[in-house]
Amino acid sequence: MTEERRRSIPTTIFVLIALVFLFLPLVIVVLFSFQSTGSVVFPFHGFSLRWYKTVFESEEFLEAVATSLKIAAIASLLTVVFGTAASYGISRSRFKLRWLVALLMVIPLSLPGLFIGASLLSFFDQTGVQLSTTTVLAGHLVYLLPFYIIIVRAAFDRADPLLEEAGADLGASPWRVFTRVLLPRVWPVIAGTACLMFALSLDEFVITFFVIGDEPTLPLFIWSRLRETVDPSINVISTLLLLTTLALGVVALLIGMRSARRRNPAIEGGPFADE
Amino acid sequence: MLLASPAMLFVFVVFVIPFFTFAVYSVLTSELFSIGPPVTLDSYRHAIESDSVRTLAYNAGLIGAIVAFVTVAAALPIAYWLRFCAGRWRLPVLFLITSTVIASYLVRIYAWRSVLGTHGLANSALESLGLIDHPLNFLLFNRFAVGIALVHIFLPYVVLLLYASFGPMPSALLECAQDLGAGAFRRWTRVIIPLMAPPLLSSWMLVFVLSAGDYVTPQLLGGTTGVMIGVEVQNQFKSVGDYASGAAISFLMLGAFALTYALLRLTMHFAKVPQRIEWSS
């Protein structure tokens, strides 16, 4: 059924204002990363890449980038491996305590990161674990795994199990059924969500702050710089982090839309279409 | 189900057990970055009696409640527009809004410094328009700055949540109301808002908890008047080293959140708001 498009000029104006509200602060951060003087406020003195040069020559910055990339890569890889197994297990089982598992997955996501960070710090303190990049990795996984499982499990739930039964009846091993029957239908969701996980790990601050050792991640590096001075180098680092997270988000979104369209060519609007 | 066990085991070891450790810490006695017996409720008593904790909790509650209200109120017309008015603009606008969800959290907070600062965008714009002679100094480092940054962070999430809830609402419903003589105002107050009440209230609760529990925004933008309780927890854990106090304050916060949730559910019960509305086609 096609619906007639409603018209409302005040709402349209409001949406435009909201878009400006959402994007303007970000545009300003990016703009001042090109500032030629040492200030991050108006007036804008014209385009210069000098702060980019300063940032890329900084050892500390490069080390923070390396630490962040390392953690994000390992965290998203582990999340994909264990998260996919868990999603498959939860989706295809008739286990009675499924609700408990589901609850366990939702709680870490609806609590402010403050509580997760502080619990982890208490735990590491009690067990005598030295704070390091490994503890940061653990902190990221607590937050990424539930997130991943919620999205990917829904994709498994949408895929008809009848096809897997058919595969099994035809003599395929469980592993073959998984890789040949199920995976081809859900891989775009897995790939898109993996990008999202990488971005979330790269940007994580709230939990990381509690469990960080002596090697700062990129957001922690921005934080410590913010407390010392404010010059356009912070805007440069912010711009890089912002654009990386945005790019990963867009990639995830595009993969998701493509897969939704392929699943049902009638869907015009991709994953968010309403009918 | 066996496949799920490694992930479950991990979440159990790195979330459930730490959370209990955290709870136990709140009733122990703390000394500079170390903790041990005897078991006591002193940390709770100190936290409740402390004036500064009360002020910070009040700030968090106030900012959280207002931020949640403003976010939900602003997200509703946007979600409505996306669902009923957007036409071929739906996908691009949805794309833009979704992409800001993932945009760096820390950077978005920092961005407001350049907007609200003494020589920031807001002041420069007002000055060049001739509306003010001197920069306004009261824009940054207070509750207002914290609030606006938190709205900026949570708005895209709530737009997506409400848009998903608008999905099954038939447009015919609004046409019927219109044909029966309801103007725009009455369509909003008598049809849209009552039908959207469950997701509106649950979004409010979510934003309230997440913003009242934030400790980064108040530290970067709050100055001295906009500090919130989360900052105190972070200080106790990372600077003061009084783990017991930090944990006790955290559990008082969790208690306050649970109480707010219970009150909300009670209100919904007495106002006869259903937990969710089932749409049949």
Coordinates of C-alpha atoms in Angstrom, one line a residue:
Chain A
M1 CA 0.0 0.0 0.0
T2 CA 1.4 3.3 -0.9
E3 CA 0.8 6.1 1.5
E4 CA 0.4 9.7 0.6
R5 CA 3.2 11.9 1.7
R6 CA 2.0 14.4 4.4
R7 CA 3.2 18.0 4.3
S8 CA 4.2 20.0 7.3
I9 CA 6.4 23.1 6.8
P10 CA 7.1 23.7 10.5
T11 CA 8.4 20.1 10.9
T12 CA 10.5 20.3 7.8
I13 CA 12.1 23.5 9.1
F14 CA 12.7 21.9 12.5
V15 CA 14.4 18.9 10.8
L16 CA 16.7 21.3 8.9
I17 CA 17.6 23.1 12.2
A18 CA 18.3 19.8 13.9
L19 CA 20.6 18.7 11.1
V20 CA 22.5 22.0 11.4
F21 CA 22.6 21.4 15.2
L22 CA 24.0 17.9 14.7
F23 CA 26.6 18.8 12.1
L24 CA 27.8 22.4 12.8
P25 CA 29.9 21.7 15.9
L26 CA 31.6 18.9 14.0
V27 CA 32.3 21.1 11.0
I28 CA 33.8 23.7 13.2
V29 CA 36.2 21.2 14.8
V30 CA 37.3 20.1 11.3
L31 CA 37.6 23.7 10.1
F32 CA 39.9 24.8 12.9
S33 CA 42.2 21.8 12.3
F34 CA 43.3 23.9 9.3
Q35 CA 43.8 27.1 11.3
S36 CA 47.2 28.7 10.5
T37 CA 47.6 30.3 13.9
G38 CA 47.7 28.8 17.4
S39 CA 44.1 29.5 18.4
V40 CA 41.0 27.4 18.0
V41 CA 38.5 30.2 18.0
F42 CA 37.2 32.8 15.5
P43 CA 38.4 34.5 13.4
F44 CA 39.6 31.7 11.1
H45 CA 43.0 32.6 9.7
G46 CA 43.1 30.5 6.6
F47 CA 44.1 27.0 5.5
S48 CA 47.3 25.6 6.7
L49 CA 48.5 22.0 7.2
R50 CA 51.0 23.0 9.8
W51 CA 49.1 21.4 12.7
Y52 CA 48.8 18.2 10.7
K53 CA 52.5 18.2 10.3
T54 CA 53.0 18.8 14.1
V55 CA 50.7 16.0 15.0
F56 CA 52.2 13.4 12.6
E57 CA 55.7 14.3 13.9
S58 CA 54.6 13.6 17.5
E59 CA 55.9 10.3 18.8
E60 CA 53.2 10.2 21.5
F61 CA 50.5 10.6 18.9
L62 CA 51.8 7.8 16.7
E63 CA 52.1 5.5 19.7
A64 CA 48.6 6.2 20.8
V65 CA 47.3 5.5 17.3
A66 CA 49.2 2.2 17.2
T67 CA 47.8 1.2 20.7
S68 CA 44.3 2.1 19.6
L69 CA 44.5 0.3 16.3
K70 CA 45.9 -2.8 18.0
I71 CA 43.2 -2.9 20.6
A72 CA 40.5 -2.2 18.1
A73 CA 41.7 -4.9 15.7
I74 CA 42.0 -7.6 18.4
A75 CA 38.7 -6.6 20.1
S76 CA 36.7 -6.6 16.9
L77 CA 38.3 -9.9 15.7
L78 CA 37.5 -11.6 19.0
T79 CA 34.1 -10.1 19.0
V80 CA 33.3 -11.5 15.6
V81 CA 34.6 -15.0 16.4
F82 CA 33.0 -15.4 19.8
G83 CA 30.0 -13.2 19.1
T84 CA 29.1 -15.1 15.9
A85 CA 29.3 -18.4 17.7
A86 CA 27.2 -17.1 20.5
S87 CA 24.6 -15.5 18.2
Y88 CA 24.3 -18.8 16.3
G89 CA 24.0 -20.8 19.5
I90 CA 21.4 -18.5 21.0
S91 CA 19.4 -18.2 17.8
R92 CA 19.2 -21.9 17.1
S93 CA 18.8 -23.4 20.5
R94 CA 15.6 -24.3 22.4
F95 CA 17.5 -23.7 25.7
K96 CA 15.1 -22.8 28.6
L97 CA 17.3 -20.2 30.1
R98 CA 17.5 -18.1 26.9
W99 CA 15.9 -15.2 28.7
L100 CA 18.7 -15.2 31.3
V101 CA 21.3 -15.0 28.5
A102 CA 19.4 -12.3 26.8
L103 CA 19.2 -10.3 30.1
L104 CA 23.0 -10.8 30.6
M105 CA 23.5 -9.2 27.2
V106 CA 21.2 -6.2 27.7
I107 CA 22.5 -5.1 31.1
P108 CA 26.0 -4.0 30.1
L109 CA 24.5 -1.9 27.3
S110 CA 21.9 -0.1 29.4
L111 CA 24.2 0.8 32.2
P112 CA 26.4 4.0 31.9
G113 CA 30.0 3.0 31.2
L114 CA 31.0 4.5 34.5
F115 CA 29.7 1.5 36.4
I116 CA 31.3 -1.0 34.1
G117 CA 34.6 0.8 34.3
A118 CA 34.5 1.1 38.1
S119 CA 33.5 -2.6 38.5
L120 CA 36.3 -3.7 36.3
L121 CA 38.8 -1.6 38.2
S122 CA 37.6 -3.0 41.5
F123 CA 37.9 -6.5 40.1
F124 CA 41.4 -6.0 38.7
D125 CA 42.4 -4.4 42.0
Q126 CA 41.1 -7.3 44.0
T127 CA 42.7 -10.0 41.8
G128 CA 46.0 -8.1 41.5
V129 CA 45.8 -7.8 37.7
Q130 CA 48.2 -5.1 36.4
L131 CA 46.4 -2.4 34.3
S132 CA 47.6 -2.6 30.7
T133 CA 46.3 -2.8 27.2
T134 CA 45.0 -6.3 28.0
T135 CA 42.7 -4.9 30.7
V136 CA 41.5 -2.3 28.2
L137 CA 40.8 -5.0 25.7
A138 CA 38.8 -6.9 28.3
G139 CA 36.8 -3.7 29.1
H140 CA 36.1 -3.2 25.4
L141 CA 34.9 -6.7 25.0
V142 CA 32.4 -6.4 27.8
Y143 CA 30.7 -3.7 25.8
L144 CA 31.3 -4.9 22.3
L145 CA 30.2 -8.5 22.7
P146 CA 26.6 -7.8 23.8
F147 CA 26.3 -5.1 21.1
Y148 CA 27.4 -7.5 18.4
I149 CA 25.3 -10.4 19.6
I150 CA 22.1 -8.3 19.7
I151 CA 22.6 -7.2 16.0
V152 CA 23.9 -10.5 14.6
R153 CA 21.5 -12.7 16.5
A154 CA 18.6 -10.8 15.0
A155 CA 20.1 -11.5 11.5
F156 CA 20.3 -15.2 12.4
D157 CA 16.7 -15.1 13.6
R158 CA 15.5 -13.7 10.3
A159 CA 17.3 -16.4 8.3
D160 CA 15.0 -19.4 7.8
P161 CA 16.4 -22.5 9.7
L162 CA 14.6 -24.7 7.2
L163 CA 17.4 -24.3 4.7
E164 CA 19.9 -25.5 7.2
E165 CA 17.8 -28.5 8.0
A166 CA 17.6 -29.3 4.3
G167 CA 21.4 -29.0 4.1
A168 CA 21.9 -31.3 7.0
D169 CA 19.4 -33.8 5.5
L170 CA 21.5 -33.8 2.3
G171 CA 24.5 -34.9 4.3
A172 CA 26.4 -31.7 5.1
S173 CA 28.3 -31.6 8.3
P174 CA 27.2 -28.9 10.8
W175 CA 30.3 -26.8 9.9
R176 CA 29.5 -27.1 6.2
V177 CA 25.9 -26.1 6.8
F178 CA 27.1 -23.1 8.7
T179 CA 29.6 -21.9 6.2
R180 CA 27.8 -22.9 3.0
V181 CA 24.1 -22.4 3.9
L182 CA 23.9 -19.8 6.7
L183 CA 27.0 -17.6 6.3
P184 CA 26.3 -16.6 2.7
R185 CA 23.0 -15.1 3.8
V186 CA 24.3 -13.2 6.9
W187 CA 27.8 -12.2 6.1
P188 CA 26.9 -8.6 5.1
V189 CA 25.5 -8.1 8.6
I190 CA 28.6 -9.6 10.1
A191 CA 30.9 -7.5 8.0
G192 CA 29.0 -4.3 8.7
T193 CA 28.7 -5.0 12.4
A194 CA 32.4 -5.8 12.6
C195 CA 33.2 -2.3 11.1
L196 CA 30.9 -0.8 13.7
M197 CA 32.7 -2.7 16.5
F198 CA 36.1 -1.5 15.3
A199 CA 34.9 2.1 15.3
L200 CA 33.3 1.7 18.8
S201 CA 36.5 0.3 20.2
L202 CA 38.6 3.0 18.6
D203 CA 36.5 5.7 20.2
E204 CA 35.8 4.1 23.6
F205 CA 36.7 6.4 26.4
V206 CA 34.3 6.0 29.4
I207 CA 35.3 2.4 30.3
T208 CA 38.9 2.7 29.0
F209 CA 39.6 5.6 31.4
F210 CA 39.2 3.3 34.4
V211 CA 41.3 0.4 33.2
I212 CA 44.0 2.0 31.2
G213 CA 47.7 1.2 32.0
D214 CA 50.5 3.4 31.0
E215 CA 50.0 3.2 27.2
P216 CA 47.2 5.7 26.3
T217 CA 44.7 5.0 23.5
L218 CA 43.8 7.8 21.1
P219 CA 40.8 9.1 23.0
L220 CA 42.9 9.1 26.2
F221 CA 45.6 11.0 24.4
I222 CA 43.1 13.6 23.3
W223 CA 41.9 13.8 26.9
S224 CA 45.3 14.4 28.4
R225 CA 46.1 17.0 25.7
L226 CA 42.8 18.8 26.5
R227 CA 43.8 19.2 30.1
E228 CA 47.2 20.7 29.2
T229 CA 46.7 23.1 26.3
V230 CA 44.2 23.9 23.7
D231 CA 45.7 24.4 20.2
P232 CA 44.6 23.3 16.7
S233 CA 46.6 20.0 17.1
I234 CA 43.7 18.8 19.2
N235 CA 41.4 19.6 16.3
V236 CA 43.7 17.7 14.0
I237 CA 43.6 14.5 16.2
S238 CA 39.8 15.0 16.7
T239 CA 39.3 15.4 13.0
L240 CA 41.2 12.2 12.3
L241 CA 39.2 10.3 14.9
L242 CA 35.9 11.8 13.8
L243 CA 36.5 11.0 10.1
T244 CA 37.7 7.5 10.9
T245 CA 34.6 6.7 13.0
L246 CA 32.3 8.3 10.5
A247 CA 33.8 6.5 7.6
L248 CA 33.5 3.1 9.4
G249 CA 29.9 3.9 10.3
V250 CA 29.1 4.8 6.7
V251 CA 30.7 1.6 5.4
A252 CA 28.7 -0.4 7.9
L253 CA 25.5 1.4 6.9
L254 CA 26.2 0.9 3.2
I255 CA 26.9 -2.9 3.6
G256 CA 23.7 -3.2 5.7
M257 CA 21.6 -1.4 3.1
R258 CA 22.9 -3.4 0.2
S259 CA 22.2 -6.7 2.0
A260 CA 18.6 -5.5 2.9
R261 CA 17.9 -4.6 -0.7
R262 CA 19.2 -7.9 -1.9
R263 CA 17.2 -9.8 0.6
N264 CA 14.0 -8.0 -0.6
P265 CA 14.3 -6.0 -3.8
A266 CA 10.9 -4.4 -3.1
I267 CA 12.4 -2.6 -0.1
E268 CA 13.2 0.8 -1.3
G269 CA 14.5 2.3 1.8
G270 CA 17.0 -0.3 2.9
P271 CA 17.2 -1.5 6.5
F272 CA 15.1 1.3 7.9
A273 CA 12.2 1.0 5.4
D274 CA 8.9 0.7 7.2
E275 CA 6.8 -1.6 5.1
Chain B
M1 CA 23.8 -23.3 23.0
L2 CA 27.3 -24.8 23.6
L3 CA 28.5 -22.3 21.0
A4 CA 27.4 -19.4 23.1
S5 CA 29.2 -20.6 26.2
P6 CA 32.7 -19.0 25.5
A7 CA 31.1 -15.6 25.1
M8 CA 28.7 -16.1 28.1
L9 CA 31.6 -17.3 30.2
F10 CA 33.6 -14.2 29.2
V11 CA 30.7 -11.8 30.0
F12 CA 30.2 -13.6 33.3
V13 CA 33.9 -13.4 34.3
V14 CA 34.4 -9.8 33.1
F15 CA 31.0 -8.3 33.9
V16 CA 29.1 -10.3 36.5
I17 CA 31.9 -11.1 38.9
P18 CA 33.4 -7.6 38.7
F19 CA 30.0 -6.2 39.4
F20 CA 29.8 -8.2 42.6
T21 CA 33.3 -7.2 43.6
F22 CA 32.2 -3.6 43.0
A23 CA 29.2 -4.2 45.3
V24 CA 31.3 -5.8 48.0
Y25 CA 33.8 -2.9 47.8
S26 CA 31.0 -0.5 48.7
V27 CA 30.7 -2.1 52.2
L28 CA 34.4 -2.4 53.0
T29 CA 36.8 0.0 54.5
S30 CA 39.1 1.9 52.2
E31 CA 42.6 3.3 52.7
L32 CA 44.5 5.2 50.0
F33 CA 44.2 2.9 46.9
S34 CA 43.7 -0.2 49.0
I35 CA 40.7 -1.8 50.6
G36 CA 39.9 -4.5 53.2
P37 CA 37.7 -5.4 56.2
P38 CA 35.9 -4.5 58.4
V39 CA 32.6 -4.6 56.7
T40 CA 30.8 -1.3 57.3
L41 CA 28.1 0.9 55.9
D42 CA 30.2 4.0 56.7
S43 CA 30.8 4.9 53.0
Y44 CA 27.1 5.0 52.4
R45 CA 26.5 7.1 55.5
H46 CA 29.3 9.5 54.5
A47 CA 27.9 9.8 51.0
I48 CA 24.4 10.5 52.1
E49 CA 25.5 13.1 54.7
S50 CA 27.9 14.8 52.4
D51 CA 26.7 18.2 51.1
S52 CA 28.9 18.1 48.1
V53 CA 27.6 14.6 47.1
R54 CA 24.1 15.9 47.5
T55 CA 24.8 18.9 45.3
L56 CA 26.4 16.8 42.6
A57 CA 23.5 14.3 42.7
Y58 CA 21.0 17.1 42.4
N59 CA 22.9 18.5 39.4
A60 CA 23.0 15.0 37.8
G61 CA 19.3 14.5 38.4
L62 CA 18.3 17.9 37.1
I63 CA 20.5 17.9 34.1
G64 CA 19.6 14.3 33.3
A65 CA 15.9 14.9 33.5
I66 CA 15.9 18.1 31.4
V67 CA 18.3 16.6 28.8
A68 CA 16.1 13.5 28.5
F69 CA 13.0 15.7 28.1
V70 CA 14.5 18.0 25.5
T71 CA 16.1 15.1 23.6
V72 CA 12.8 13.2 23.4
A73 CA 10.8 16.4 22.6
A74 CA 13.2 17.3 19.8
A75 CA 13.4 13.7 18.4
L76 CA 9.6 13.2 18.1
P77 CA 9.0 15.7 15.3
I78 CA 12.1 14.5 13.5
A79 CA 11.0 10.9 13.7
Y80 CA 7.5 12.0 12.6
W81 CA 8.9 13.9 9.6
L82 CA 11.0 10.9 8.6
R83 CA 8.0 8.5 8.8
F84 CA 5.2 10.6 7.2
C85 CA 6.7 13.7 5.4
A86 CA 10.1 12.8 4.1
G87 CA 9.3 11.2 0.8
R88 CA 12.4 10.8 -1.3
W89 CA 14.5 12.7 1.3
R90 CA 13.9 10.0 3.9
L91 CA 17.0 7.9 3.0
P92 CA 19.5 10.8 2.8
V93 CA 18.4 12.4 6.0
L94 CA 18.2 9.0 7.9
F95 CA 21.7 8.4 6.6
L96 CA 23.0 11.7 7.9
I97 CA 21.4 11.2 11.3
T98 CA 22.6 7.6 11.7
S99 CA 26.1 8.6 10.8
T100 CA 26.3 11.0 13.7
V101 CA 25.5 8.2 16.1
I102 CA 28.9 6.7 15.5
A103 CA 30.8 10.0 15.3
S104 CA 33.3 10.2 18.1
Y105 CA 31.8 10.8 21.5
L106 CA 34.8 12.7 23.0
V107 CA 35.1 14.9 19.9
R108 CA 31.5 15.8 20.0
I109 CA 31.9 17.1 23.5
Y110 CA 35.0 19.0 22.7
A111 CA 33.3 20.5 19.7
W112 CA 31.0 22.5 22.0
R113 CA 33.9 24.4 23.4
S114 CA 34.5 26.0 20.0
V115 CA 30.8 26.8 19.7
L116 CA 30.1 28.2 23.1
G117 CA 33.6 29.6 24.1
T118 CA 34.4 33.2 24.6
H119 CA 35.5 33.7 21.0
G120 CA 33.5 30.7 19.8
L121 CA 31.0 30.5 17.0
A122 CA 28.0 31.7 19.0
N123 CA 29.7 34.8 20.3
S124 CA 31.3 35.6 17.0
A125 CA 28.0 35.3 15.2
L126 CA 26.2 37.5 17.7
E127 CA 28.9 40.1 17.6
S128 CA 29.0 40.3 13.8
L129 CA 25.3 40.6 13.8
G130 CA 25.7 43.6 16.2
L131 CA 23.5 42.0 18.9
I132 CA 26.2 42.1 21.5
D133 CA 29.3 44.3 22.1
H134 CA 31.2 42.0 24.4
P135 CA 31.4 38.2 24.2
L136 CA 29.0 36.4 26.5
N137 CA 31.0 34.5 29.1
F138 CA 28.2 32.6 30.6
L139 CA 27.7 30.2 27.7
L140 CA 30.4 27.7 28.6
F141 CA 31.4 25.9 31.8
N142 CA 28.0 25.5 33.4
R143 CA 25.0 23.3 33.4
F144 CA 23.7 24.7 30.1
A145 CA 26.8 23.8 28.2
V146 CA 26.7 20.2 29.7
G147 CA 23.1 19.9 28.8
I148 CA 23.4 21.0 25.2
A149 CA 26.3 18.7 24.5
L150 CA 24.4 15.7 26.1
V151 CA 21.4 16.5 23.9
H152 CA 23.7 16.6 20.9
I153 CA 25.0 13.1 21.8
F154 CA 21.7 11.4 22.5
L155 CA 19.4 13.0 19.9
P156 CA 20.3 10.8 16.9
Y157 CA 19.8 7.6 19.0
V158 CA 16.4 8.7 20.1
V159 CA 15.4 9.8 16.6
L160 CA 16.2 6.2 15.4
L161 CA 14.3 4.6 18.4
L162 CA 11.2 6.7 17.8
Y163 CA 11.4 6.3 14.0
A164 CA 11.3 2.6 14.5
S165 CA 8.3 2.9 16.8
F166 CA 6.5 5.2 14.3
G167 CA 7.0 2.5 11.6
P168 CA 3.8 0.5 12.1
M169 CA 1.6 3.5 12.7
P170 CA -0.7 3.8 9.7
S171 CA -0.8 7.2 8.0
A172 CA -4.6 6.6 7.6
L173 CA -5.0 7.2 11.3
L174 CA -3.8 10.8 10.9
E175 CA -6.0 11.3 7.8
C176 CA -9.0 10.1 9.8
A177 CA -8.3 12.6 12.6
Q178 CA -7.9 15.3 10.0
D179 CA -11.2 14.4 8.2
L180 CA -13.0 14.4 11.6
G181 CA -11.8 18.0 12.0
A182 CA -8.8 17.7 14.2
G183 CA -6.2 20.5 13.5
A184 CA -2.5 19.9 13.7
F185 CA -2.3 20.7 17.4
R186 CA -5.1 18.2 18.3
R187 CA -3.6 15.6 16.1
W188 CA -0.4 15.8 18.0
T189 CA -1.9 16.0 21.5
R190 CA -4.8 13.6 21.0
V191 CA -3.5 11.1 18.5
I192 CA 0.3 11.0 18.0
I193 CA 1.6 11.6 21.5
P194 CA -0.8 9.2 23.3
L195 CA -0.1 6.5 20.8
M196 CA 3.7 7.1 21.1
A197 CA 3.6 7.3 24.9
P198 CA 5.3 4.0 25.6
P199 CA 8.4 4.6 23.4
L200 CA 8.5 8.3 24.4
L201 CA 8.7 7.3 28.1
S202 CA 11.2 4.5 27.6
S203 CA 13.4 6.8 25.6
W204 CA 13.2 9.4 28.3
M205 CA 14.3 6.8 30.9
L206 CA 17.2 5.6 28.7
V207 CA 18.5 9.1 28.1
F208 CA 18.0 10.1 31.7
V209 CA 20.1 7.2 33.0
L210 CA 22.9 7.6 30.4
S211 CA 23.2 11.4 30.8
A212 CA 22.9 11.5 34.6
G213 CA 25.6 8.8 34.7
D214 CA 28.0 10.6 32.3
Y215 CA 31.2 11.9 33.8
V216 CA 33.1 13.1 30.8
T217 CA 30.8 16.0 29.6
P218 CA 30.6 17.7 33.0
Q219 CA 34.3 17.6 33.3
L220 CA 35.0 19.1 29.9
L221 CA 32.2 21.6 29.8
G222 CA 30.7 21.9 33.3
G223 CA 33.2 24.3 34.9
T224 CA 32.5 24.5 38.6
T225 CA 28.7 24.7 38.6
G226 CA 27.9 22.0 36.1
V227 CA 29.7 19.1 37.8
M228 CA 27.8 15.9 38.2
I229 CA 27.9 12.9 40.5
G230 CA 29.7 10.7 38.0
V231 CA 32.7 12.9 38.2
E232 CA 32.9 12.3 42.0
V233 CA 32.9 8.5 41.4
Q234 CA 35.7 8.8 38.9
N235 CA 37.6 11.0 41.3
Q236 CA 37.2 8.6 44.2
F237 CA 38.5 5.7 42.0
K238 CA 41.2 7.4 40.0
S239 CA 42.5 10.4 42.1
V240 CA 41.5 10.0 45.8
G241 CA 41.8 6.2 45.9
D242 CA 38.8 5.8 48.2
Y243 CA 37.3 2.8 46.4
A244 CA 34.7 2.2 49.1
S245 CA 33.2 5.7 48.7
G246 CA 33.3 5.5 44.9
A247 CA 31.5 2.2 45.0
A248 CA 29.0 3.4 47.6
I249 CA 28.1 6.5 45.6
S250 CA 27.7 4.3 42.5
F251 CA 25.3 2.0 44.2
L252 CA 23.3 5.0 45.5
M253 CA 23.1 6.2 41.9
L254 CA 21.9 2.8 40.7
G255 CA 19.3 2.8 43.5
A256 CA 18.1 6.3 42.4
F257 CA 17.8 5.0 38.8
A258 CA 15.9 2.0 39.9
L259 CA 13.6 4.2 41.9
T260 CA 13.0 6.6 39.0
Y261 CA 12.2 3.6 36.8
A262 CA 9.8 2.2 39.4
L263 CA 8.0 5.6 39.7
L264 CA 7.8 5.9 35.9
R265 CA 6.2 2.4 35.6
L266 CA 3.8 3.2 38.5
T267 CA 2.8 6.4 36.7
M268 CA 2.3 4.5 33.5
H269 CA 0.2 2.0 35.3
F270 CA -2.1 4.6 36.9
A271 CA -2.3 6.7 33.7
K272 CA -3.2 3.5 31.9
V273 CA -0.4 3.8 29.5
P274 CA 0.3 0.3 28.0
Q275 CA 3.8 -1.0 28.0
R276 CA 3.7 -1.3 24.3
I277 CA 1.1 -0.8 21.6
E278 CA 0.5 -3.8 19.3
W279 CA -0.4 -2.7 15.8
S280 CA -2.3 -5.2 13.7
S281 CA -2.4 -4.8 10.0

